[in-house]
């Protein structure tokens, strides 16, 4: 199980996040993840999704259910496609998207982004580094992610930010 501590400027509360992947076959798994808000002691979100990977296409597709304390239960579909920029796979161009719809198929929410990722392994001894620069298409906002081993900082041009520590 993957666990992390998360804090964002929006919520001003520490959240505990957990994710588990249950294999179905070599290219498909059930991914379950959730988050507990330590300020309120209640779950802030939960998602169960079947994800299938297409290694020859460098792509993945997922479909599932998502619970959010604001939007309640929603159906969700997501996809991601990688394009190698360098032969060693350390620099990539990624296109990804997500589409959520409520239980009545009325309220819809879309997210889509294009991003460049650059990974540097052993940046310093036992220290890996990844930089991600992207653009969220529907909100029309650039964003950035800086990751160093267990620490991740996300920020966008609207002033939103969050930090994550993987346990």
Coordinates of C-alpha atoms in Angstrom, one line a residue:
X1 CA 0.0 0.0 0.0
X2 CA 1.2 3.5 -0.9
X3 CA 0.6 6.1 1.8
X4 CA 1.4 9.8 1.9
X5 CA 0.8 12.9 4.0
X6 CA -0.6 15.9 2.0
X7 CA -1.2 19.5 2.7
X8 CA -2.6 22.2 0.4
X9 CA -3.0 26.0 0.6
X10 CA -6.7 25.5 -0.2
X11 CA -7.8 23.3 2.6
X12 CA -5.2 24.2 5.3
X13 CA -5.6 20.7 6.7
X14 CA -3.3 17.7 6.7
X15 CA -4.7 14.8 4.8
X16 CA -3.6 11.1 4.9
X17 CA -3.8 9.5 1.5
X18 CA -3.6 5.7 0.8
X19 CA -3.6 3.8 -2.5
X20 CA -3.6 0.1 -3.3
X21 CA -3.5 -1.7 -6.6
X22 CA -5.0 -5.2 -6.9
X23 CA -3.9 -7.0 -10.0
X24 CA -6.5 -8.5 -12.3
X25 CA -4.1 -9.6 -15.1
X26 CA -0.7 -8.5 -16.3
X27 CA -2.0 -5.2 -17.9
X28 CA -5.1 -4.5 -15.7
X29 CA -5.6 -3.7 -12.0
X30 CA -8.2 -2.4 -9.6
X31 CA -6.9 0.8 -8.1
X32 CA -8.5 2.0 -4.8
X33 CA -7.4 5.1 -3.1
X34 CA -8.8 7.4 -0.5
X35 CA -8.0 10.4 1.7
X36 CA -8.8 11.2 5.3
X37 CA -9.0 14.8 6.4
X38 CA -7.3 15.1 9.8
X39 CA -9.1 18.3 10.7
X40 CA -12.6 16.8 10.4
X41 CA -11.7 13.2 10.9
X42 CA -13.8 12.3 7.8
X43 CA -12.9 10.9 4.4
X44 CA -12.4 13.8 1.8
X45 CA -12.4 11.5 -1.2
X46 CA -12.4 7.9 -2.3
X47 CA -12.0 6.3 -5.8
X48 CA -12.2 2.8 -7.1
X49 CA -11.1 2.4 -10.7
X50 CA -10.3 -0.4 -13.1
X51 CA -7.1 0.6 -15.0
X52 CA -5.8 -1.0 -18.1
X53 CA -2.4 -0.4 -19.5
X54 CA -1.4 -0.5 -23.2
X55 CA 2.5 -0.9 -23.0
X56 CA 2.9 -0.9 -26.8
X57 CA 1.1 2.4 -27.0
X58 CA 2.6 3.9 -23.8
X59 CA -1.0 4.6 -22.7
X60 CA -3.5 3.8 -20.0
X61 CA -7.3 3.9 -19.6
X62 CA -9.4 3.8 -16.4
X63 CA -13.1 3.7 -15.5
X64 CA -14.6 3.8 -12.1
X65 CA -16.5 5.5 -9.3
X66 CA -15.3 8.5 -7.3
X67 CA -16.6 10.0 -4.1
X68 CA -15.8 13.6 -3.2
X69 CA -17.2 15.4 -0.1
X70 CA -18.4 18.3 -2.3
X71 CA -19.6 16.5 -5.5
X72 CA -20.6 13.2 -3.8
X73 CA -20.6 10.1 -6.1
X74 CA -19.5 10.5 -9.7
X75 CA -18.6 8.1 -12.5
X76 CA -15.2 8.8 -13.9
X77 CA -13.2 7.9 -17.0
X78 CA -9.5 8.8 -17.4
X79 CA -6.8 8.3 -20.0
X80 CA -3.1 9.0 -20.4
X81 CA -0.7 8.8 -23.3
X82 CA 3.1 9.2 -23.2
X83 CA 5.3 10.3 -26.1
X84 CA 9.0 9.7 -25.7
X85 CA 11.1 12.7 -26.4
X86 CA 14.3 11.0 -25.7
X87 CA 15.1 7.3 -26.4
X88 CA 16.0 6.6 -22.7
X89 CA 12.5 7.7 -21.5
X90 CA 13.8 10.4 -19.2
X91 CA 12.1 13.2 -21.1
X92 CA 8.5 12.7 -22.1
X93 CA 5.5 14.6 -23.5
X94 CA 2.3 13.4 -21.8
X95 CA -1.4 14.1 -22.7
X96 CA -4.0 13.1 -20.1
X97 CA -7.6 13.7 -19.4
X98 CA -10.5 12.9 -17.0
X99 CA -14.2 13.1 -17.4
X100 CA -16.6 12.9 -14.4
X101 CA -20.4 12.7 -14.5
X102 CA -22.8 12.7 -11.6
X103 CA -25.3 9.9 -10.9
X104 CA -28.0 11.5 -13.1
X105 CA -25.6 12.0 -16.0
X106 CA -26.2 15.7 -15.8
X107 CA -23.4 17.4 -13.9
X108 CA -20.2 17.0 -15.9
X109 CA -16.6 17.9 -15.1
X110 CA -13.7 17.7 -17.4
X111 CA -9.9 17.9 -16.9
X112 CA -7.2 17.7 -19.5
X113 CA -3.6 18.5 -19.6
X114 CA -0.4 18.4 -21.7
X115 CA 2.9 18.3 -19.9
X116 CA 6.6 17.7 -20.3
X117 CA 8.3 15.6 -17.7
X118 CA 12.1 15.3 -17.1
X119 CA 13.5 12.7 -14.7
X120 CA 17.1 12.7 -13.5
X121 CA 18.1 9.5 -11.6
X122 CA 20.8 9.9 -9.0
X123 CA 20.8 13.7 -9.3
X124 CA 22.9 13.4 -6.2
X125 CA 23.8 10.2 -4.5
X126 CA 20.5 8.3 -3.7
X127 CA 18.5 11.3 -4.8
X128 CA 16.2 11.3 -7.8
X129 CA 14.6 14.4 -9.3
X130 CA 11.7 15.0 -11.6
X131 CA 10.4 18.2 -13.1
X132 CA 7.0 18.4 -14.7
X133 CA 5.8 21.5 -16.6
X134 CA 2.2 21.4 -17.9
X135 CA -0.9 23.3 -19.0
X136 CA -4.4 22.4 -17.8
X137 CA -6.6 22.9 -20.9
X138 CA -10.0 23.4 -19.4
X139 CA -8.9 25.8 -16.6
X140 CA -6.3 27.3 -19.0
X141 CA -3.6 27.5 -16.3
X142 CA 0.1 26.5 -16.5
X143 CA 1.4 24.3 -13.6
X144 CA 4.6 22.8 -12.3
X145 CA 5.6 19.8 -10.2
X146 CA 9.0 19.3 -8.6
X147 CA 9.6 15.9 -7.1
X148 CA 12.7 14.8 -5.1
X149 CA 12.5 11.2 -3.8
X150 CA 9.6 11.3 -1.3
X151 CA 8.8 15.0 -1.5
X152 CA 6.5 16.5 -4.2
X153 CA 5.6 20.2 -4.6
X154 CA 2.7 21.1 -7.0
X155 CA 1.9 24.7 -7.9
X156 CA -0.1 26.6 -10.6
X157 CA -0.3 30.1 -11.9
X158 CA -3.6 30.7 -10.1
X159 CA -1.7 30.5 -6.8
X160 CA -2.9 27.0 -5.8
X161 CA -0.3 24.7 -4.3
X162 CA 0.1 21.5 -2.4
X163 CA 2.9 19.5 -0.9
X164 CA 3.1 15.7 -0.5
X165 CA 5.4 13.4 1.5
X166 CA 5.4 9.7 0.5
X167 CA 5.8 7.5 3.6

